[in-house]
PDB file of N, CA, C and O in Angstrom, chain B, residues numbered from 101:
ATOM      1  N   UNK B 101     -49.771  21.049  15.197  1.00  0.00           N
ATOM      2  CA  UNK B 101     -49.467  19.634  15.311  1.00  0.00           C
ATOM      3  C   UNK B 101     -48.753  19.387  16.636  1.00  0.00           C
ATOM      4  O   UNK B 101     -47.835  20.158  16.913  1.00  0.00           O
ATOM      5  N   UNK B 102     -49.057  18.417  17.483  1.00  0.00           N
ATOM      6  CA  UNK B 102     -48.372  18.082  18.763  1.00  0.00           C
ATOM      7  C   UNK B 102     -47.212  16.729  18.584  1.00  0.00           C
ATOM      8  O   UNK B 102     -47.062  15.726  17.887  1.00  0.00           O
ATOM      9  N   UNK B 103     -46.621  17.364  19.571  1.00  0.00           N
ATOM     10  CA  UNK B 103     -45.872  16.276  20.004  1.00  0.00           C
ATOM     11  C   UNK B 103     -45.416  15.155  19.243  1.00  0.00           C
ATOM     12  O   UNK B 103     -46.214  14.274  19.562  1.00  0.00           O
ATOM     13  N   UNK B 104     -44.497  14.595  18.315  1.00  0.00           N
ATOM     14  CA  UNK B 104     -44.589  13.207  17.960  1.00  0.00           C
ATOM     15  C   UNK B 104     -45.377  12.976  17.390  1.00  0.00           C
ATOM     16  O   UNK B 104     -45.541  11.774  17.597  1.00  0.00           O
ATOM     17  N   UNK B 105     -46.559  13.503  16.288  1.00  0.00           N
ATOM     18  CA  UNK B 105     -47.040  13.691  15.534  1.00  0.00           C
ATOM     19  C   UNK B 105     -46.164  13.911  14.041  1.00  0.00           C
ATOM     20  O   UNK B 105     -46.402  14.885  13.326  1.00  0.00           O
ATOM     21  N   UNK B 106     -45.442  13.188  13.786  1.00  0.00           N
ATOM     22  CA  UNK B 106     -44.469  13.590  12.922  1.00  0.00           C
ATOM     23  C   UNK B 106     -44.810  13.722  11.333  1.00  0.00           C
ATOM     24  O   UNK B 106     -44.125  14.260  10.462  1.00  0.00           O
ATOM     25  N   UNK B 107     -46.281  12.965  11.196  1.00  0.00           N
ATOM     26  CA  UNK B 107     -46.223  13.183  10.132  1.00  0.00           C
ATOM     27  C   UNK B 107     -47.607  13.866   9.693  1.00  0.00           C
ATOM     28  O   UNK B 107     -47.859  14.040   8.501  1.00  0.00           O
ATOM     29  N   UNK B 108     -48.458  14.232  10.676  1.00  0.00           N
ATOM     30  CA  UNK B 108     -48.922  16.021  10.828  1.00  0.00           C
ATOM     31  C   UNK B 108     -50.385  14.997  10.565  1.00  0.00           C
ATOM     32  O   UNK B 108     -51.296  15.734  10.189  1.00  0.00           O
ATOM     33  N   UNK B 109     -50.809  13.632  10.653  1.00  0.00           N
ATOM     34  CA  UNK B 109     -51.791  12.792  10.860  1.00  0.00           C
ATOM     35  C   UNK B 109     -52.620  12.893  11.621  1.00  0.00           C
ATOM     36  O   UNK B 109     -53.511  12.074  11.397  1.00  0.00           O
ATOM     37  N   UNK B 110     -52.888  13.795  12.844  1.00  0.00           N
ATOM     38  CA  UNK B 110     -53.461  13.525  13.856  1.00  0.00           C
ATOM     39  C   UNK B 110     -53.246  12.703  14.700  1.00  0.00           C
ATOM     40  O   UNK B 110     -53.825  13.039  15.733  1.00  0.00           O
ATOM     41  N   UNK B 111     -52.663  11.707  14.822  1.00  0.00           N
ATOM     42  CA  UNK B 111     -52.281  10.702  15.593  1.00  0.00           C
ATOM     43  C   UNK B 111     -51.251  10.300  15.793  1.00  0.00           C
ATOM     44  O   UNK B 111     -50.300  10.472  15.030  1.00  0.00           O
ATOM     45  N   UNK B 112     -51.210   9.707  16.811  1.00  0.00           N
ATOM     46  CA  UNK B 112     -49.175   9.172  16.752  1.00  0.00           C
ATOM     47  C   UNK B 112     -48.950   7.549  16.889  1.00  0.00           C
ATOM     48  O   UNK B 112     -48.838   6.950  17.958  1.00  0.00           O
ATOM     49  N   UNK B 113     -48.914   7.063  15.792  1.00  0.00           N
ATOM     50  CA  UNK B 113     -48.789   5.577  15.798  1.00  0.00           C
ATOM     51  C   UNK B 113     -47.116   5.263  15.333  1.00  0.00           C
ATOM     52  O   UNK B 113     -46.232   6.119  15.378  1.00  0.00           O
ATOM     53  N   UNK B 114     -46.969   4.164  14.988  1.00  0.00           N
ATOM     54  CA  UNK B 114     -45.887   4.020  14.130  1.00  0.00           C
ATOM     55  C   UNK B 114     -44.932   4.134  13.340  1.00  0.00           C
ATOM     56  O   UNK B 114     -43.724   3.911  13.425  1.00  0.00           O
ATOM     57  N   UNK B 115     -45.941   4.696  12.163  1.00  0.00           N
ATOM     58  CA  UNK B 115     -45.855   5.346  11.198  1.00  0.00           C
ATOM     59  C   UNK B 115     -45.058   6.481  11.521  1.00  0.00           C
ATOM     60  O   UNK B 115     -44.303   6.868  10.630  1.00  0.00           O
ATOM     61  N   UNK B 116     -45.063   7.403  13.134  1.00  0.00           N
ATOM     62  CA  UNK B 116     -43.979   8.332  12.968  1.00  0.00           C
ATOM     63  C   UNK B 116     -42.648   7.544  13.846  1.00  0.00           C
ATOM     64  O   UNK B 116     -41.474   7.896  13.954  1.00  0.00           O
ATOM     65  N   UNK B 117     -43.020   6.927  14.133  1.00  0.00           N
ATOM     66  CA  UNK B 117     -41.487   6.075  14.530  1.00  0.00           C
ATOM     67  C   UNK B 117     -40.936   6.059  13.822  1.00  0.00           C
ATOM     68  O   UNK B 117     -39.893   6.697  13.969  1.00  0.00           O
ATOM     69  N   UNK B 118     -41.168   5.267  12.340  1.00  0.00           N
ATOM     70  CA  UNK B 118     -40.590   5.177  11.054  1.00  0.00           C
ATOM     71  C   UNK B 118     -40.245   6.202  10.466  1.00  0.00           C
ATOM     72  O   UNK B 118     -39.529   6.064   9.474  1.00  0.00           O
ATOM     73  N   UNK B 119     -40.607   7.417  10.850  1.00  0.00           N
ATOM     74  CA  UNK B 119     -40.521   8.930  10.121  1.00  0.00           C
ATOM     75  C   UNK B 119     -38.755   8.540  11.051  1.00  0.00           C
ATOM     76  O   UNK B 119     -37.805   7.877  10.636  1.00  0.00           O
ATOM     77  N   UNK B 120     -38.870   9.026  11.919  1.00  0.00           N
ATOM     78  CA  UNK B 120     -37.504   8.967  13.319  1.00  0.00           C
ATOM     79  C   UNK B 120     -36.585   8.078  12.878  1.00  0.00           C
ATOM     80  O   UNK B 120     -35.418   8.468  12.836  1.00  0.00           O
ATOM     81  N   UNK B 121     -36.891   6.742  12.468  1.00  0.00           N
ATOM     82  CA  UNK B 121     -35.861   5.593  11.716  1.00  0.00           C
ATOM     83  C   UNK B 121     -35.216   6.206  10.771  1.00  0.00           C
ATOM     84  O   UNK B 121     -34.037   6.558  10.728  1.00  0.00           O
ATOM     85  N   UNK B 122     -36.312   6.345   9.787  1.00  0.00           N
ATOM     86  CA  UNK B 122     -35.979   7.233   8.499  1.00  0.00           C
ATOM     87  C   UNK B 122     -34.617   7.993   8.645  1.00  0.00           C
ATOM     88  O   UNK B 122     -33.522   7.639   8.207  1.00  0.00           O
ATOM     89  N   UNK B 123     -34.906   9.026   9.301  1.00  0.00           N
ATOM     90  CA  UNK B 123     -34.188  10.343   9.933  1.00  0.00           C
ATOM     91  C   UNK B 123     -33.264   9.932  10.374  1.00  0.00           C
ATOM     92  O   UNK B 123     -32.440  10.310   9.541  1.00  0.00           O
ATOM     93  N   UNK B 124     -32.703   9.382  11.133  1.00  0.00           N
ATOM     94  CA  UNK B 124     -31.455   8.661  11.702  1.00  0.00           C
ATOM     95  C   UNK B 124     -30.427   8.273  10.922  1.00  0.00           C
ATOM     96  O   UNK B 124     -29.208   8.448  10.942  1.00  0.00           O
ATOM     97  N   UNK B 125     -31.498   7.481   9.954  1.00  0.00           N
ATOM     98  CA  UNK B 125     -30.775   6.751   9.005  1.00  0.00           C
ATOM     99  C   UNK B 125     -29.917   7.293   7.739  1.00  0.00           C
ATOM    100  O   UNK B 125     -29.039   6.734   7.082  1.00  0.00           O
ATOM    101  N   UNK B 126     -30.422   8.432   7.648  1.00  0.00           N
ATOM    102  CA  UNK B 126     -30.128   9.221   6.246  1.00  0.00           C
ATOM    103  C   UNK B 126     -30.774   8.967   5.230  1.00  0.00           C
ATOM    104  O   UNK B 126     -30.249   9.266   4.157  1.00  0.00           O
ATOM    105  N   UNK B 127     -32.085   8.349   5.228  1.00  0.00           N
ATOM    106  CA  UNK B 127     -33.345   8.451   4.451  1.00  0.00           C
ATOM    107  C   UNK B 127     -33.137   9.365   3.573  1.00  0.00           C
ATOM    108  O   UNK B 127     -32.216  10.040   4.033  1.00  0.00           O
ATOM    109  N   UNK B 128     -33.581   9.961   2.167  1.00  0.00           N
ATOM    110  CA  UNK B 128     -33.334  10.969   1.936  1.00  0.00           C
ATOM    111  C   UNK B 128     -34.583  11.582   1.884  1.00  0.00           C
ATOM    112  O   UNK B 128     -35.576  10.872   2.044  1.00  0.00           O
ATOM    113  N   UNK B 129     -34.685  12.572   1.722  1.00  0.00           N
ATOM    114  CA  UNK B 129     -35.675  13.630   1.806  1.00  0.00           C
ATOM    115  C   UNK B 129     -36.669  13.545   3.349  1.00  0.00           C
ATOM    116  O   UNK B 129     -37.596  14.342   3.493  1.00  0.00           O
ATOM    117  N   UNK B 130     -36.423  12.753   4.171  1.00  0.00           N
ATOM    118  CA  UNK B 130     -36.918  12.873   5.690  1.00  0.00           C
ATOM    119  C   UNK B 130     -36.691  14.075   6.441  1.00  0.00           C
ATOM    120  O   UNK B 130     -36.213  13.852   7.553  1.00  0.00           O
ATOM    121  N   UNK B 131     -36.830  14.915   6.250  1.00  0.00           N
ATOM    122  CA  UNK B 131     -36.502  16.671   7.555  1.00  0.00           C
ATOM    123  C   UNK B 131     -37.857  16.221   8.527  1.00  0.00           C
ATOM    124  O   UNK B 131     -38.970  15.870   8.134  1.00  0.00           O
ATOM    125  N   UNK B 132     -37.373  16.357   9.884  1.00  0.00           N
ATOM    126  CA  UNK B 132     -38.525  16.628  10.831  1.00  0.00           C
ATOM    127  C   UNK B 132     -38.654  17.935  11.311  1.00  0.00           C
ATOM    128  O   UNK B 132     -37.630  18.590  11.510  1.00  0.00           O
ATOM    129  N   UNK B 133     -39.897  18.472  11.553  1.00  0.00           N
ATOM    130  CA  UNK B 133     -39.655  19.699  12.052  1.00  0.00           C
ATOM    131  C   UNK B 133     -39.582  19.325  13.580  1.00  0.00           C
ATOM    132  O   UNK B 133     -40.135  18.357  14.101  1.00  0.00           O
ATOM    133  N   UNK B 134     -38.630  20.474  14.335  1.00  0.00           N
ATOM    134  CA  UNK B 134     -38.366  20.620  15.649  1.00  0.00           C
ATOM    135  C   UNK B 134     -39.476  20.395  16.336  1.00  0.00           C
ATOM    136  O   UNK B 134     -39.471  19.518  17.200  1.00  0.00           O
ATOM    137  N   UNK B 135     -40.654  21.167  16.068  1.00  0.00           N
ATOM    138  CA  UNK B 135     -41.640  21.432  16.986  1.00  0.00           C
ATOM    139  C   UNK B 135     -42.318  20.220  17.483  1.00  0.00           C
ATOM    140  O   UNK B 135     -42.632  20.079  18.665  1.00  0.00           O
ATOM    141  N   UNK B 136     -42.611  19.049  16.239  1.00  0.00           N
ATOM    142  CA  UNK B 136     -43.071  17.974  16.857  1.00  0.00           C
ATOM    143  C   UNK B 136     -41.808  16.603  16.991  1.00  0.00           C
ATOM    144  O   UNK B 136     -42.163  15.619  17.640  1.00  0.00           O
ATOM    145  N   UNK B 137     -40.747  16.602  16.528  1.00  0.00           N
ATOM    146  CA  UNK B 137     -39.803  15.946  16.988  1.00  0.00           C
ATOM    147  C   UNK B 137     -38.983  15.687  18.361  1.00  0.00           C
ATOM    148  O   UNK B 137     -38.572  14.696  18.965  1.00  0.00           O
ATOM    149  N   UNK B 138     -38.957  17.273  18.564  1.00  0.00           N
ATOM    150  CA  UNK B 138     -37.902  17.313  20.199  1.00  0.00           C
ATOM    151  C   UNK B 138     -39.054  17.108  20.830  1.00  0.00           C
ATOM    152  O   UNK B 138     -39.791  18.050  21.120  1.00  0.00           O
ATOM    153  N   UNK B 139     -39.347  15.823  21.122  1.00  0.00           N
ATOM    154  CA  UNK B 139     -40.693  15.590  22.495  1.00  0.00           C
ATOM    155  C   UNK B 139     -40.478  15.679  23.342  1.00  0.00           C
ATOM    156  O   UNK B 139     -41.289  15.855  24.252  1.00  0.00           O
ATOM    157  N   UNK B 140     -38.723  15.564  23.506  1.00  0.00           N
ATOM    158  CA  UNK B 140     -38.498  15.841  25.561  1.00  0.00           C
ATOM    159  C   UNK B 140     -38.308  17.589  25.441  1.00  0.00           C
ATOM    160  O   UNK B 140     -37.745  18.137  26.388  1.00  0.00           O
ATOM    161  N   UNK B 141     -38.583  18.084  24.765  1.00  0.00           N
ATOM    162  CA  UNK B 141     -38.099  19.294  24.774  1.00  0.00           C
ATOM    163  C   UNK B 141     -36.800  20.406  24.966  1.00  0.00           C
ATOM    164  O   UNK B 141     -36.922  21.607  25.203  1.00  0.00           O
ATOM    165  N   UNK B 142     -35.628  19.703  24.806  1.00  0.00           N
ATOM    166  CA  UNK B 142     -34.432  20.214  24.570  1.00  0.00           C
ATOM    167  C   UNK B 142     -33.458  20.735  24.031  1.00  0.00           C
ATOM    168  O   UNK B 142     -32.278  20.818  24.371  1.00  0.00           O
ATOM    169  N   UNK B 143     -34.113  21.152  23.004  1.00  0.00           N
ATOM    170  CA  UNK B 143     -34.262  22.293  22.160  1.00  0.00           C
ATOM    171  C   UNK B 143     -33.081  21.009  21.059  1.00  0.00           C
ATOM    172  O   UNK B 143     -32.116  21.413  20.410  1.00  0.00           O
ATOM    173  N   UNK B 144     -33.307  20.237  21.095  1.00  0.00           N
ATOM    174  CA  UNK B 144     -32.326  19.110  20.065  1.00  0.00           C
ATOM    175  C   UNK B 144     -33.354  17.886  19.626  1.00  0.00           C
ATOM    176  O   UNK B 144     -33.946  17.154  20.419  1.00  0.00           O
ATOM    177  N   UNK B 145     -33.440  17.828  18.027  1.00  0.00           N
ATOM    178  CA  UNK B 145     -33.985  16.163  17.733  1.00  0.00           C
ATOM    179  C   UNK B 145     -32.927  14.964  18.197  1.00  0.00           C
ATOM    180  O   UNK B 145     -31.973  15.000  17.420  1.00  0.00           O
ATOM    181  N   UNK B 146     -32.817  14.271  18.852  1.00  0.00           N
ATOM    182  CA  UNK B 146     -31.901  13.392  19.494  1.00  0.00           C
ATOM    183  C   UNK B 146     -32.654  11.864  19.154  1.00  0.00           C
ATOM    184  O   UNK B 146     -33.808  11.704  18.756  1.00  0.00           O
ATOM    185  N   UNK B 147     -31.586  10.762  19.451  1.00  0.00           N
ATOM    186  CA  UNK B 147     -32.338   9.479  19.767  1.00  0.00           C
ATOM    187  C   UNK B 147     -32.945   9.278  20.626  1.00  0.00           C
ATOM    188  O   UNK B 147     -33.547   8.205  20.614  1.00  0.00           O
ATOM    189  N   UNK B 148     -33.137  10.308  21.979  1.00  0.00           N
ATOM    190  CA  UNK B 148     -33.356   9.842  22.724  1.00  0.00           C
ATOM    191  C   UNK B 148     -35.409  10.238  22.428  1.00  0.00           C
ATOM    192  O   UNK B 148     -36.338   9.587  22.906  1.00  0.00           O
ATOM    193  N   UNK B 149     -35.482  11.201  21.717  1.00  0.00           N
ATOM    194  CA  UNK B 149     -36.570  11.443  21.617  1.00  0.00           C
ATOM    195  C   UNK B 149     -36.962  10.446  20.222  1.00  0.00           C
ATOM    196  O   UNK B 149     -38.058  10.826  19.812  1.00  0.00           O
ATOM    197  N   UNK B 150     -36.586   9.646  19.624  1.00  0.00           N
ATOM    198  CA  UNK B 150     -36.978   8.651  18.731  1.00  0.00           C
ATOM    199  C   UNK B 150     -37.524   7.542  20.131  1.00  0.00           C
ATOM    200  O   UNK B 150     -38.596   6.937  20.120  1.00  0.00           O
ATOM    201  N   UNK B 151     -36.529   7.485  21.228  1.00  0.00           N
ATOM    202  CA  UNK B 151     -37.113   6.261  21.895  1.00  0.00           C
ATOM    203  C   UNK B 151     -37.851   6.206  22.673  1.00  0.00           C
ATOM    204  O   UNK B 151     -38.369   5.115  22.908  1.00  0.00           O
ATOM    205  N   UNK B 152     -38.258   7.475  23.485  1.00  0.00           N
ATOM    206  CA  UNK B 152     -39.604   8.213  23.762  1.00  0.00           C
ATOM    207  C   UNK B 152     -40.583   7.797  22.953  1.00  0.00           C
ATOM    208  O   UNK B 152     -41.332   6.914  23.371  1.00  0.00           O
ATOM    209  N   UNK B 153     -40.803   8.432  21.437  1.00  0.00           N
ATOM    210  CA  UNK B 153     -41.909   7.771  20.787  1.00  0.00           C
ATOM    211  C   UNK B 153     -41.969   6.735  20.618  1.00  0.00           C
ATOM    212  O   UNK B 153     -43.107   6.269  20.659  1.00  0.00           O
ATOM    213  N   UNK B 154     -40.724   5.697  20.314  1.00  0.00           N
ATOM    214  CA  UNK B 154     -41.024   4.335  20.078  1.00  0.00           C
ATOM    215  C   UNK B 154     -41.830   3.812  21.397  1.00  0.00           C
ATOM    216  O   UNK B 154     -42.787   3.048  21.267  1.00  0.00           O
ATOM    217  N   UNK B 155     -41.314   4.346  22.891  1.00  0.00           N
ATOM    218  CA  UNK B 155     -42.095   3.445  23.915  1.00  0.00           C
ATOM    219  C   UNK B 155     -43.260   3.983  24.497  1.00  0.00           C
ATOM    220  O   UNK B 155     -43.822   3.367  25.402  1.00  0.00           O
ATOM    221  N   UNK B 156     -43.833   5.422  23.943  1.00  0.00           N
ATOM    222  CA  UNK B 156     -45.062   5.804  23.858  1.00  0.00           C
ATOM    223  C   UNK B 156     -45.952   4.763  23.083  1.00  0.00           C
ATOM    224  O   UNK B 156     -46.779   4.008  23.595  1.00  0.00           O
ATOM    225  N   UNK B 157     -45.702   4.842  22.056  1.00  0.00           N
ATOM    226  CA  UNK B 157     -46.522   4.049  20.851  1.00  0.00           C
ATOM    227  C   UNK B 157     -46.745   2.832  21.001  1.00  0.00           C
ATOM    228  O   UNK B 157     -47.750   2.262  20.575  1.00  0.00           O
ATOM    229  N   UNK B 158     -45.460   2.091  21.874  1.00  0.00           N
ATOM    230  CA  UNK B 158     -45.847   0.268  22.287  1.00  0.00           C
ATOM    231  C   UNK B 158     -46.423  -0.043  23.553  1.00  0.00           C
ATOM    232  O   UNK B 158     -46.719  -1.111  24.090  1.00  0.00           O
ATOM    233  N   UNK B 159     -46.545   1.639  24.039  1.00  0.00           N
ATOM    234  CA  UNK B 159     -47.779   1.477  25.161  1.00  0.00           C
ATOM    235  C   UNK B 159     -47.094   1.166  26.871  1.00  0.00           C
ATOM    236  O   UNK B 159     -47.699   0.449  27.668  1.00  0.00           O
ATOM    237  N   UNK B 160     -45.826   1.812  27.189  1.00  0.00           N
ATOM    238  CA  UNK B 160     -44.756   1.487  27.921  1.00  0.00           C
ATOM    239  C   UNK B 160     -45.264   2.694  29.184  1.00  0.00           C
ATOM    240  O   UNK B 160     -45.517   3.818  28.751  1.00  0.00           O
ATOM    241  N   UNK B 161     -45.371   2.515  30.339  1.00  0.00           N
ATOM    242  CA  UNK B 161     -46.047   3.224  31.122  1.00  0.00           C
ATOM    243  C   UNK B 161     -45.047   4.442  31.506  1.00  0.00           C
ATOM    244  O   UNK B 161     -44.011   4.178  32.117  1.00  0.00           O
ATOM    245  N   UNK B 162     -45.373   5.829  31.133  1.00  0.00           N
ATOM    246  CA  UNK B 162     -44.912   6.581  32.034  1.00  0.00           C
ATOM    247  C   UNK B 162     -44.076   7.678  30.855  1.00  0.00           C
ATOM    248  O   UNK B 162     -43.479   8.753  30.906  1.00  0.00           O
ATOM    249  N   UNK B 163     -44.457   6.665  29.813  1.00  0.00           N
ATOM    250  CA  UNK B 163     -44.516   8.038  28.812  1.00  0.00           C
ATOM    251  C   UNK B 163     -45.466   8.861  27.869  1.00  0.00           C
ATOM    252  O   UNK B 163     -45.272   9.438  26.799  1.00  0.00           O
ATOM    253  N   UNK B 164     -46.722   8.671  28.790  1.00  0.00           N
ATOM    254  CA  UNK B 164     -47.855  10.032  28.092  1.00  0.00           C
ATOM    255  C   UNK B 164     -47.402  11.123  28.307  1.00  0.00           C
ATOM    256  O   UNK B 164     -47.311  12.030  27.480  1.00  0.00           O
ATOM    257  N   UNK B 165     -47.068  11.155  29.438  1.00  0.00           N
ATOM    258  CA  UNK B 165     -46.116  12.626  30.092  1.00  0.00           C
ATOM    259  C   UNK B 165     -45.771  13.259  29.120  1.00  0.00           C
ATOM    260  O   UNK B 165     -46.026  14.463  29.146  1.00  0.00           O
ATOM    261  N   UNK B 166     -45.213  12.812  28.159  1.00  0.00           N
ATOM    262  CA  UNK B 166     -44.468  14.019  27.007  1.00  0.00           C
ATOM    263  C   UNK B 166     -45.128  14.242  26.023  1.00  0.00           C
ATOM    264  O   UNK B 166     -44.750  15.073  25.198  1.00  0.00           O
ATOM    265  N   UNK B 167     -46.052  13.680  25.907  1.00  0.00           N
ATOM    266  CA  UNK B 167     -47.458  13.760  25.192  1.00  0.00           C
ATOM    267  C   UNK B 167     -48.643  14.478  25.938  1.00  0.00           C
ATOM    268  O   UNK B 167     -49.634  14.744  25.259  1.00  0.00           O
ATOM    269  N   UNK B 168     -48.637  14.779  27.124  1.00  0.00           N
ATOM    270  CA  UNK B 168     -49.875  15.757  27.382  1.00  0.00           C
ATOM    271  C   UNK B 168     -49.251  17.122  27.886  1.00  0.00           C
ATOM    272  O   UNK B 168     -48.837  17.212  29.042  1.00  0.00           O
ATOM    273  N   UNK B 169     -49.218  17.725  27.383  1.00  0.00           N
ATOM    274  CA  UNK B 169     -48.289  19.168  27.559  1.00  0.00           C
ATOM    275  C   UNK B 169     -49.565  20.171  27.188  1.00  0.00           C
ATOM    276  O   UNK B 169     -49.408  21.392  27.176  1.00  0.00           O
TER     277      UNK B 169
END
């Protein structure tokens, strides 16, 4: 599974943004795994990689980058 793929769909729409909301929030039962969460790669799930995917997904230029690895 790549990148921000969070919820192992094939695709990365929304739907894993909301996984990331979830998670933040103390959702319960939400665990992300590392591998497709840390999208900047820093060995940490952070907000900052929730807002990466959020401005991947709304189509914000200049973040495929962390998506084509």
């Amino acid at each position: 599974t790549k990148s921000g793929d969070l919820n192992s769909d094939q695709i990365i729409t929304k739907e894993d943004v909301t996984s990331f909301i979830r998670y933040f929030t103390g959702y319960s039962g939400n665990a992300l795994s590392v591998d497709t969460a840390d999208i900047d790669k820093d060995g940490k799930i952070t907000r900052r990689d929730a807002m990466i995917l959020a401005r991947y997904v709304a189509g914000w230029d200049g973040y495929n980058k962390y998506f084509n690895r």
